[in-house]
Structures are given as C-alpha cells and as structure tokens.
Amino acid sequence: MDISSVCHRWRAIALDIPDLWATISIKLPTAPPPRTAAFEAALHLYLERSRFAPLSIHLCSSADPLHRIDMSYKNRFILPLCRESHRWRHLHVSFMCKRFFELFLQTVNRTCSDLRQLNALTITDTSGDPSSYSPEGFTSLCGVTKLELRGNIIHIEGSPFAKTRSLSVQATGSRPNAQILASTITSAARLKCLTIFSNIHNIYAGNIPAVTSQLTTLTLHLSHADYTSFGILLAPLILPSLSKLTLIHAGRHSASAIPLLFTYLTAFCSKHRITDLTLLQVPILAPDLVLLFEEMTIPLTALYIHESPAVRTITPVLLRGIMDTLPVLTRLGLIWSENSEIDESAVMGLIEMRTWAAGGLKSATVGRGEAHHNLGRRTRERLSLLHEEGLKVYERVLD
C-alpha cells in the first residue's frame, strides 16, 4: 500500500505485482471500530489486487473473555476471506478468548469449500487458560502440513492432523502440562519434525506414554531455567524413529545447573538411536560431551557444535573424543567462540585424518564466531586443499 502511494510509476509497479498484496493482517477488537467500512474496503482492495496469488492471512482478535463476542461485524472481514479459501497458504489466528476461536472454526467449516492448498497453520492462544478442542472443529484445517502452536498448550483430542509433518510448540503458559503437550504432539500421527520452545519453568509431569512413531527430527530451544523441564517434557514421549536432535540454548546459563542438563541429555540420548546431533551455544563441558558420545546407542554420523561464549566446549579433550568415539562421522561442524584459544592446527589435523580415512568425512564447517569467519591463513589453505580433493567445505549443517 505504501509503495503504491509514492508516485505514478511506483503505483503502476505495485499494481502489477500481486504478491505485494497477498499478505493480509487484520486486527479485530471487541467492538466494531469507527472506521469499519474503510477497513472493509481495504480488505476487498487487497483481495482484488492480489489476484490469484497465494494468501498469507493473520487474524488477531483482541476480544476480552469477559465480554460478549460480536461475530456479526467480525464476519464482515472473515467471510470475504473464506470466499478466497482456495488461495490460502498460511493462516495465523491469534486470540485472547477461546470462544472467538471456536466461532471462527465453525465459520471456516461452514463456508470454506476448498482448503487443499493451505499448508501452514499458526494458532496463538493468549487466553491464559488451558484449552481443549474436539477434532471435529478442525475438519476443514486438517490438511495442513505445518502446524505452529503458541501461547497456551492447547489440547487437541484425537488425531485430526493426519497430514501434518512439522509441528512447532512455543508454550508460555504459567503451569503447562507435559501430558497435554504429549497428547497434542500425537494428534499429528505422521509427524516428522518437532520443535519445542521450552521457556517453561513450572511444568506438570506426565506419566502416560505417548508414541510418535514417525518422528525423525527434534529441535529444543532451552534457557538456563528449563533444564528440569527438559527431562519432564520428554518423559512421556516414545520416539522410536528419532535420529536427529538439535539443542539451541538462549540467554545466560547457570553453572550449577549444567550437570543437570548433562544428566537429562545423556538419559535421553541413551534411549534413542540418534545419529545427527547439533548443539548451538549449549553450555556443556568437553569431558561431559565425550561421555555423552560413549553413552549413545549407535555412533554419530553428523555432529555440529557452536560453542557457547561462556563455556569452553571445543578443546583438545573434545577433539580426541571425536577421534576415539565417533568412527563413522561423515559431517562435522565446529564453530568456536570469539575469545577461544583453540589451536586451529589441531582442528585441521582432526579433519584431515578423518577425511583421508576410509568412509571418512564428506563435509566440514569450521570458524570463529560463525562459519568460515576469522580463520588463519594456513587454516584456509588446508581447507582449500581438502575441498579440491572432494570434501564439502563451509556447508551449512542447519537447514
């Protein structure tokens, strides 16, 4: 909209690019705003100018749970969008009142005739109360391949998301329940990738096993207060196909809690056949990490470590441990912190030996602070020679 207001030429360009009009964000207050008609006209303008482009829609209802939900004016915005449901690609619904979401689902189920192209659904529940929904409410939305849940961990009964392959859960509720989380995860019976933002400090434990048989990739975002939650969160889950684990640590760390993280991590890895491990700024000591390698049920084939600035992980102890305990490693990434005194020659010695060995490394990523950054001249020369011999260098391990 702003681009089309600059000048006649820019307006012509904007009108000729439907994708510029294909992202629609609508905030729905409790009562109709004074300029409802103007906002309604703007919506129709966006729908018209986006033509046949796929739509990304964000509906935000600020209705207070204590007030009556007025859907009459809200449907003036929702129904025109539903008539374009065949163009929906990403739908994000955020709400403070569970009743609004229930009414929205009813409207979608009643009026959206074609949602086969919708592949991503984001639900942000900030009501502050645990919410439970029957699978019938998601009849029209069950075909999404990517599902993201934010705010409260909503409980979805049954298995309505049969086609969902990727699930992201960002729980911010004050007293979430691990069993509800496990149940929601298993509502996507064919789930492949799971991401959990575990900013949870007072989680209720769950004790009923929840099997997610096709899950292969698990990503956990942790902070220093979540180490206990890490164990409680994962306790109910049975993940027989899990092969890739990524831990991402955010914010400061607690030195006294590091052994607790190591204990939970070791217990988890010893129960699963993990072959691909990524640690991004996770405060874990090198000797502990070597012990973790030894406890794994099968040797790693891929390892990526981005060292935490506060804890020295990439040390000679770790390099020796990689050499001794990971004989089938084919992908290796080592990013040490800016203030690290690591011997780059020792790192390169490890990479060269593992590359030249039978069935050795196929790709390597190294750097200071970030991949291929602040490396010495001799290190770059040795990497270039390995690259000429077939080693994939500087490959980004994370997708």
Short mmCIF file of C-alpha atoms in Angstrom, two decimals:
data_model
loop_
_atom_site.label_atom_id
_atom_site.label_comp_id
_atom_site.label_asym_id
_atom_site.label_seq_id
_atom_site.Cartn_x
_atom_site.Cartn_y
_atom_site.Cartn_z
CA MET A 1 0.00 0.00 0.00
CA ASP A 2 2.83 2.43 0.90
CA ILE A 3 4.69 1.65 -2.34
CA SER A 4 1.65 2.47 -4.46
CA SER A 5 1.47 5.93 -2.81
CA VAL A 6 4.99 7.08 -3.73
CA CYS A 7 4.40 8.14 -7.33
CA HIS A 8 2.55 7.18 -10.50
CA ARG A 9 5.33 4.87 -11.70
CA TRP A 10 5.68 3.04 -8.40
CA ARG A 11 1.91 2.74 -8.20
CA ALA A 12 1.88 1.03 -11.60
CA ILE A 13 4.64 -1.34 -10.46
CA ALA A 14 2.78 -2.16 -7.23
CA LEU A 15 -0.47 -2.84 -9.05
CA ASP A 16 1.35 -5.19 -11.41
CA ILE A 17 2.83 -7.38 -8.63
CA PRO A 18 0.04 -9.40 -6.96
CA ASP A 19 2.39 -10.87 -4.33
CA LEU A 20 2.77 -7.40 -2.76
CA TRP A 21 -0.93 -7.56 -1.81
CA ALA A 22 -1.04 -11.21 -0.77
CA THR A 23 -0.19 -10.74 2.93
CA ILE A 24 -3.27 -9.66 4.87
CA SER A 25 -3.25 -8.83 8.60
CA ILE A 26 -6.49 -7.90 10.34
CA LYS A 27 -6.95 -6.90 13.98
CA LEU A 28 -10.47 -7.47 15.30
CA PRO A 29 -11.25 -5.51 18.50
CA THR A 30 -14.12 -6.37 20.85
CA ALA A 31 -16.47 -3.78 19.34
CA PRO A 32 -16.67 -2.52 15.74
CA PRO A 33 -14.11 0.28 15.22
CA PRO A 34 -15.31 3.70 13.95
CA ARG A 35 -13.75 3.13 10.53
CA THR A 36 -15.08 -0.39 9.96
CA ALA A 37 -16.29 0.45 6.45
CA ALA A 38 -12.88 1.84 5.47
CA PHE A 39 -11.08 -1.25 6.78
CA GLU A 40 -13.57 -3.48 4.97
CA ALA A 41 -12.92 -1.59 1.72
CA ALA A 42 -9.16 -2.00 2.21
CA LEU A 43 -9.61 -5.76 2.61
CA HIS A 44 -11.52 -6.02 -0.65
CA LEU A 45 -8.83 -3.90 -2.32
CA TYR A 46 -6.11 -6.32 -1.19
CA LEU A 47 -8.11 -9.34 -2.33
CA GLU A 48 -8.71 -7.76 -5.71
CA ARG A 49 -5.13 -6.65 -6.32
CA SER A 50 -3.57 -9.91 -5.11
CA ARG A 51 -5.46 -11.59 -8.00
CA PHE A 52 -4.57 -15.29 -7.98
CA ALA A 53 -1.53 -15.06 -5.67
CA PRO A 54 -1.37 -17.42 -2.64
CA LEU A 55 -2.57 -15.64 0.52
CA SER A 56 -0.89 -15.36 3.90
CA ILE A 57 -3.51 -14.32 6.47
CA HIS A 58 -3.18 -13.18 10.10
CA LEU A 59 -6.37 -12.68 12.11
CA CYS A 60 -5.88 -11.20 15.57
CA SER A 61 -8.87 -10.96 17.91
CA SER A 62 -8.37 -8.79 20.99
CA ALA A 63 -11.80 -9.70 22.38
CA ASP A 64 -11.73 -9.95 26.16
CA PRO A 65 -13.09 -13.26 27.56
CA LEU A 66 -15.33 -11.22 29.90
CA HIS A 67 -17.17 -9.53 27.01
CA ARG A 68 -19.72 -10.92 24.59
CA ILE A 69 -18.22 -11.93 21.26
CA ASP A 70 -19.77 -9.92 18.43
CA MET A 71 -19.24 -12.09 15.35
CA SER A 72 -21.58 -10.06 13.14
CA TYR A 73 -19.02 -7.37 12.32
CA LYS A 74 -16.10 -9.81 12.51
CA ASN A 75 -17.70 -11.93 9.78
CA ARG A 76 -17.68 -8.86 7.54
CA PHE A 77 -13.93 -9.48 7.38
CA ILE A 78 -13.81 -13.26 7.82
CA LEU A 79 -16.41 -14.21 5.18
CA PRO A 80 -14.69 -12.39 2.26
CA LEU A 81 -11.50 -14.22 3.19
CA CYS A 82 -13.35 -17.55 3.33
CA ARG A 83 -14.59 -16.98 -0.22
CA GLU A 84 -10.91 -16.94 -1.23
CA SER A 85 -10.05 -20.05 0.80
CA HIS A 86 -8.72 -21.83 -2.29
CA ARG A 87 -5.83 -19.33 -2.21
CA TRP A 88 -4.94 -19.72 1.47
CA ARG A 89 -1.37 -20.92 2.05
CA HIS A 90 -0.63 -19.73 5.60
CA LEU A 91 -3.26 -18.95 8.21
CA HIS A 92 -2.36 -17.40 11.59
CA VAL A 93 -5.14 -16.95 14.17
CA SER A 94 -4.33 -15.27 17.49
CA PHE A 95 -6.90 -14.71 20.22
CA MET A 96 -7.43 -13.93 23.90
CA CYS A 97 -10.85 -15.59 24.10
CA LYS A 98 -11.36 -19.28 23.37
CA ARG A 99 -14.97 -18.63 22.33
CA PHE A 100 -13.82 -16.49 19.40
CA PHE A 101 -11.65 -19.31 18.09
CA GLU A 102 -14.50 -21.80 18.40
CA LEU A 103 -16.81 -19.48 16.43
CA PHE A 104 -14.09 -18.88 13.85
CA LEU A 105 -13.64 -22.63 13.36
CA GLN A 106 -17.40 -23.01 12.89
CA THR A 107 -17.38 -20.28 10.23
CA VAL A 108 -14.46 -21.89 8.40
CA ASN A 109 -16.03 -25.36 8.48
CA ARG A 110 -19.33 -23.96 7.20
CA THR A 111 -18.09 -21.64 4.45
CA CYS A 112 -14.63 -22.74 3.23
CA SER A 113 -15.18 -25.22 0.43
CA ASP A 114 -11.57 -25.70 -0.66
CA LEU A 115 -8.58 -25.56 1.69
CA ARG A 116 -6.46 -28.13 -0.08
CA GLN A 117 -3.70 -25.59 -0.74
CA LEU A 118 -3.42 -24.46 2.91
CA ASN A 119 -0.14 -25.88 4.14
CA ALA A 120 0.68 -23.85 7.29
CA LEU A 121 -1.48 -23.08 10.32
CA THR A 122 -0.39 -20.98 13.33
CA ILE A 123 -2.54 -20.77 16.47
CA THR A 124 -1.64 -18.22 19.16
CA ASP A 125 -3.72 -18.66 22.33
CA THR A 126 -3.08 -15.92 24.91
CA SER A 127 -6.22 -16.54 26.97
CA GLY A 128 -4.19 -17.71 29.97
CA ASP A 129 -6.33 -20.81 30.49
CA PRO A 130 -5.79 -24.39 29.29
CA SER A 131 -7.94 -25.06 26.24
CA SER A 132 -9.24 -28.30 24.78
CA TYR A 133 -10.76 -28.78 21.33
CA SER A 134 -12.51 -31.70 19.68
CA PRO A 135 -11.14 -32.96 16.34
CA GLU A 136 -14.43 -32.04 14.61
CA GLY A 137 -13.55 -28.35 15.00
CA PHE A 138 -10.55 -28.78 12.72
CA THR A 139 -12.35 -30.65 9.94
CA SER A 140 -11.52 -28.05 7.28
CA LEU A 141 -7.99 -27.39 8.56
CA CYS A 142 -6.82 -30.97 8.98
CA GLY A 143 -4.82 -30.99 5.74
CA VAL A 144 -2.04 -28.63 6.86
CA THR A 145 1.49 -30.00 6.65
CA LYS A 146 2.97 -27.41 9.06
CA LEU A 147 1.36 -26.59 12.41
CA GLU A 148 2.61 -24.00 14.93
CA LEU A 149 1.13 -23.56 18.42
CA ARG A 150 2.00 -20.52 20.54
CA GLY A 151 0.95 -19.33 23.99
CA ASN A 152 -1.05 -21.89 25.93
CA ILE A 153 -0.52 -25.53 25.05
CA ILE A 154 -3.90 -26.32 23.56
CA HIS A 155 -5.17 -29.85 23.87
CA ILE A 156 -6.42 -31.28 20.58
CA GLU A 157 -8.27 -34.54 21.10
CA GLY A 158 -7.89 -37.43 18.69
CA SER A 159 -5.65 -37.23 15.61
CA PRO A 160 -7.14 -34.56 13.31
CA PHE A 161 -3.84 -33.52 11.71
CA ALA A 162 -3.13 -36.69 9.76
CA LYS A 163 -1.11 -34.87 7.08
CA THR A 164 0.97 -32.68 9.37
CA ARG A 165 4.71 -33.32 9.07
CA SER A 166 6.13 -30.38 11.04
CA LEU A 167 4.95 -29.13 14.46
CA SER A 168 6.33 -26.17 16.44
CA VAL A 169 5.22 -25.55 20.04
CA GLN A 170 6.10 -22.30 21.81
CA ALA A 171 4.50 -22.65 25.23
CA THR A 172 4.33 -19.61 27.50
CA GLY A 173 1.61 -20.74 29.91
CA SER A 174 2.49 -20.44 33.59
CA ARG A 175 1.61 -24.03 34.52
CA PRO A 176 1.58 -26.16 31.36
CA ASN A 177 1.05 -29.90 31.46
CA ALA A 178 3.56 -32.27 29.87
CA GLN A 179 0.83 -34.84 29.29
CA ILE A 180 -1.28 -32.34 27.34
CA LEU A 181 1.76 -31.44 25.27
CA ALA A 182 2.44 -35.11 24.56
CA SER A 183 -1.21 -35.66 23.59
CA THR A 184 -1.15 -32.65 21.24
CA ILE A 185 2.03 -33.92 19.62
CA THR A 186 0.47 -37.33 18.99
CA SER A 187 -2.58 -35.63 17.40
CA ALA A 188 -0.33 -35.42 14.32
CA ALA A 189 0.11 -39.14 13.80
CA ARG A 190 2.54 -38.83 10.86
CA LEU A 191 4.71 -36.10 12.35
CA LYS A 192 8.31 -35.97 11.11
CA CYS A 193 9.76 -32.79 12.66
CA LEU A 194 9.03 -31.34 16.11
CA THR A 195 10.31 -28.02 17.51
CA ILE A 196 9.71 -27.05 21.15
CA PHE A 197 10.49 -23.63 22.60
CA SER A 198 10.81 -24.72 26.19
CA ASN A 199 10.51 -21.42 28.06
CA ILE A 200 8.61 -23.28 30.75
CA HIS A 201 9.52 -23.15 34.42
CA ASN A 202 6.70 -24.89 36.32
CA ILE A 203 5.62 -27.80 34.18
CA TYR A 204 3.34 -30.58 35.39
CA ALA A 205 4.77 -34.03 34.80
CA GLY A 206 3.03 -36.59 32.62
CA ASN A 207 3.16 -40.34 33.11
CA ILE A 208 1.11 -41.80 30.25
CA PRO A 209 3.37 -42.85 27.36
CA ALA A 210 2.73 -41.10 24.05
CA VAL A 211 4.10 -42.82 20.95
CA THR A 212 5.13 -40.75 17.92
CA SER A 213 6.44 -43.48 15.69
CA GLN A 214 7.42 -41.46 12.58
CA LEU A 215 9.17 -38.51 14.25
CA THR A 216 12.76 -38.27 13.00
CA THR A 217 13.83 -34.71 13.91
CA LEU A 218 13.55 -32.96 17.30
CA THR A 219 14.64 -29.36 17.98
CA LEU A 220 14.61 -27.93 21.51
CA HIS A 221 15.12 -24.26 22.42
CA LEU A 222 16.25 -24.04 26.04
CA SER A 223 17.14 -21.36 28.56
CA HIS A 224 19.03 -21.75 31.83
CA ALA A 225 15.80 -22.25 33.83
CA ASP A 226 14.50 -25.07 31.64
CA TYR A 227 16.88 -27.94 32.37
CA THR A 228 14.44 -29.70 34.69
CA SER A 229 11.61 -29.05 32.23
CA PHE A 230 13.76 -30.63 29.52
CA GLY A 231 13.52 -34.01 31.26
CA ILE A 232 9.87 -33.67 32.25
CA LEU A 233 8.79 -32.55 28.79
CA LEU A 234 10.32 -35.54 27.04
CA ALA A 235 9.48 -38.19 29.63
CA PRO A 236 6.06 -39.18 28.18
CA LEU A 237 7.30 -39.29 24.58
CA ILE A 238 8.34 -42.52 22.89
CA LEU A 239 10.22 -41.71 19.68
CA PRO A 240 11.43 -44.95 18.08
CA SER A 241 12.41 -43.31 14.75
CA LEU A 242 14.21 -40.26 16.16
CA SER A 243 17.60 -39.77 14.51
CA LYS A 244 18.32 -36.01 14.59
CA LEU A 245 18.47 -33.91 17.77
CA THR A 246 19.14 -30.16 17.89
CA LEU A 247 19.56 -28.22 21.14
CA ILE A 248 19.59 -24.42 21.00
CA HIS A 249 20.46 -22.50 24.16
CA ALA A 250 19.27 -18.91 24.59
CA GLY A 251 20.33 -16.30 27.13
CA ARG A 252 22.56 -16.72 30.15
CA HIS A 253 23.39 -20.07 31.72
CA SER A 254 23.57 -21.36 35.27
CA ALA A 255 26.88 -23.06 36.07
CA SER A 256 25.30 -25.09 38.87
CA ALA A 257 22.62 -26.41 36.52
CA ILE A 258 24.97 -27.66 33.79
CA PRO A 259 25.37 -31.13 35.39
CA LEU A 260 21.56 -31.43 35.46
CA LEU A 261 21.36 -30.69 31.73
CA PHE A 262 24.06 -33.27 31.05
CA THR A 263 22.18 -35.89 33.10
CA TYR A 264 18.92 -35.39 31.21
CA LEU A 265 20.65 -35.21 27.84
CA THR A 266 22.58 -38.42 28.46
CA ALA A 267 19.46 -40.26 29.64
CA PHE A 268 17.56 -39.14 26.55
CA CYS A 269 20.28 -39.95 24.03
CA SER A 270 20.93 -43.38 25.55
CA LYS A 271 17.29 -44.35 24.81
CA HIS A 272 17.24 -43.28 21.15
CA ARG A 273 19.19 -44.08 18.00
CA ILE A 274 20.40 -40.54 17.36
CA THR A 275 22.90 -40.23 14.53
CA ASP A 276 22.79 -36.44 13.96
CA LEU A 277 23.48 -34.09 16.90
CA THR A 278 23.56 -30.27 16.79
CA LEU A 279 24.44 -28.14 19.84
CA LEU A 280 24.09 -24.37 19.42
CA GLN A 281 25.68 -22.44 22.32
CA VAL A 282 24.74 -25.20 24.76
CA PRO A 283 26.86 -24.79 27.93
CA ILE A 284 28.27 -28.30 28.20
CA LEU A 285 31.85 -29.16 29.09
CA ALA A 286 34.08 -31.14 26.73
CA PRO A 287 34.62 -34.15 29.08
CA ASP A 288 30.86 -34.44 29.60
CA LEU A 289 30.26 -34.31 25.86
CA VAL A 290 32.75 -37.12 25.27
CA LEU A 291 30.94 -39.20 27.91
CA LEU A 292 27.71 -38.49 26.07
CA PHE A 293 29.23 -39.85 22.84
CA GLU A 294 30.17 -43.03 24.68
CA GLU A 295 26.63 -43.48 26.08
CA MET A 296 24.90 -43.25 22.71
CA THR A 297 23.35 -46.44 21.38
CA ILE A 298 24.98 -46.01 17.95
CA PRO A 299 27.85 -43.72 16.85
CA LEU A 300 27.05 -40.32 15.40
CA THR A 301 27.38 -39.72 11.67
CA ALA A 302 26.83 -35.94 11.92
CA LEU A 303 27.97 -33.52 14.65
CA TYR A 304 27.67 -29.73 14.70
CA ILE A 305 28.82 -27.68 17.70
CA HIS A 306 28.56 -23.92 18.01
CA GLU A 307 30.42 -23.20 21.23
CA SER A 308 28.84 -21.11 23.99
CA PRO A 309 30.89 -17.96 24.77
CA ALA A 310 30.65 -18.81 28.48
CA VAL A 311 31.76 -22.47 28.42
CA ARG A 312 34.77 -23.94 26.63
CA THR A 313 33.48 -26.98 24.75
CA ILE A 314 35.79 -27.22 21.72
CA THR A 315 39.04 -28.23 23.43
CA PRO A 316 41.78 -30.83 22.82
CA VAL A 317 39.74 -33.19 25.04
CA LEU A 318 36.79 -32.93 22.65
CA LEU A 319 38.95 -33.34 19.55
CA ARG A 320 40.46 -36.55 20.97
CA GLY A 321 36.99 -37.75 21.96
CA ILE A 322 35.68 -37.23 18.42
CA MET A 323 38.62 -39.18 17.05
CA ASP A 324 38.24 -42.07 19.51
CA THR A 325 34.45 -42.45 19.88
CA LEU A 326 32.93 -41.39 16.53
CA PRO A 327 34.42 -43.72 13.90
CA VAL A 328 31.68 -43.28 11.26
CA LEU A 329 31.39 -39.48 11.33
CA THR A 330 30.69 -38.07 7.84
CA ARG A 331 29.67 -34.46 8.66
CA LEU A 332 31.44 -32.26 11.19
CA GLY A 333 30.88 -28.64 12.17
CA LEU A 334 32.96 -26.86 14.83
CA ILE A 335 32.36 -23.15 15.49
CA TRP A 336 34.35 -21.86 18.45
CA SER A 337 33.68 -18.60 20.29
CA GLU A 338 35.46 -15.34 19.50
CA ASN A 339 37.52 -15.43 22.71
CA SER A 340 38.53 -19.08 22.38
CA GLU A 341 42.22 -20.01 22.32
CA ILE A 342 41.63 -23.14 20.28
CA ASP A 343 44.56 -24.45 18.23
CA GLU A 344 43.28 -24.30 14.64
CA SER A 345 46.07 -26.63 13.58
CA ALA A 346 44.73 -29.34 15.89
CA VAL A 347 41.23 -28.91 14.46
CA MET A 348 42.56 -29.19 10.92
CA GLY A 349 44.61 -32.22 11.87
CA LEU A 350 41.43 -33.98 13.02
CA ILE A 351 39.54 -33.02 9.84
CA GLU A 352 42.38 -34.17 7.57
CA MET A 353 42.78 -37.51 9.32
CA ARG A 354 39.02 -38.20 9.23
CA THR A 355 38.75 -37.10 5.59
CA TRP A 356 41.52 -39.39 4.38
CA ALA A 357 40.29 -42.37 6.39
CA ALA A 358 38.15 -44.98 4.64
CA GLY A 359 34.49 -43.89 4.70
CA GLY A 360 35.56 -40.62 6.32
CA LEU A 361 34.27 -37.06 6.36
CA LYS A 362 32.19 -35.84 3.45
CA SER A 363 31.65 -32.25 4.69
CA ALA A 364 33.19 -29.92 7.28
CA THR A 365 32.31 -26.49 8.67
CA VAL A 366 34.70 -24.53 10.88
CA GLY A 367 35.01 -20.93 12.03
CA ARG A 368 35.41 -18.47 14.88
CA GLY A 369 32.10 -16.95 15.92
CA GLU A 370 30.42 -18.10 12.70
CA ALA A 371 31.13 -20.44 9.81
CA HIS A 372 34.27 -19.58 7.80
CA HIS A 373 34.99 -16.48 9.88
CA ASN A 374 38.27 -15.22 11.36
CA LEU A 375 40.26 -18.29 10.31
CA GLY A 376 44.02 -18.17 9.97
CA ARG A 377 45.66 -18.11 6.53
CA ARG A 378 47.15 -21.59 6.93
CA THR A 379 43.75 -22.99 8.01
CA ARG A 380 42.07 -21.58 4.91
CA GLU A 381 44.78 -23.03 2.70
CA ARG A 382 44.38 -26.50 4.22
CA LEU A 383 40.61 -26.32 3.81
CA SER A 384 41.01 -25.32 0.17
CA LEU A 385 43.22 -28.34 -0.49
CA LEU A 386 40.66 -30.65 1.13
CA HIS A 387 37.93 -29.07 -0.94
CA GLU A 388 39.89 -29.80 -4.11
CA GLU A 389 40.06 -33.45 -3.00
CA GLY A 390 36.25 -33.65 -2.71
CA LEU A 391 35.44 -32.51 0.83
CA LYS A 392 32.40 -30.23 1.01
CA VAL A 393 33.63 -27.22 2.94
CA TYR A 394 31.62 -24.47 4.64
CA GLU A 395 28.39 -26.39 4.08
CA ARG A 396 25.62 -25.17 6.38
CA VAL A 397 24.62 -28.11 8.53
CA LEU A 398 21.37 -26.48 9.65
CA ASP A 399 18.61 -26.19 7.06
#
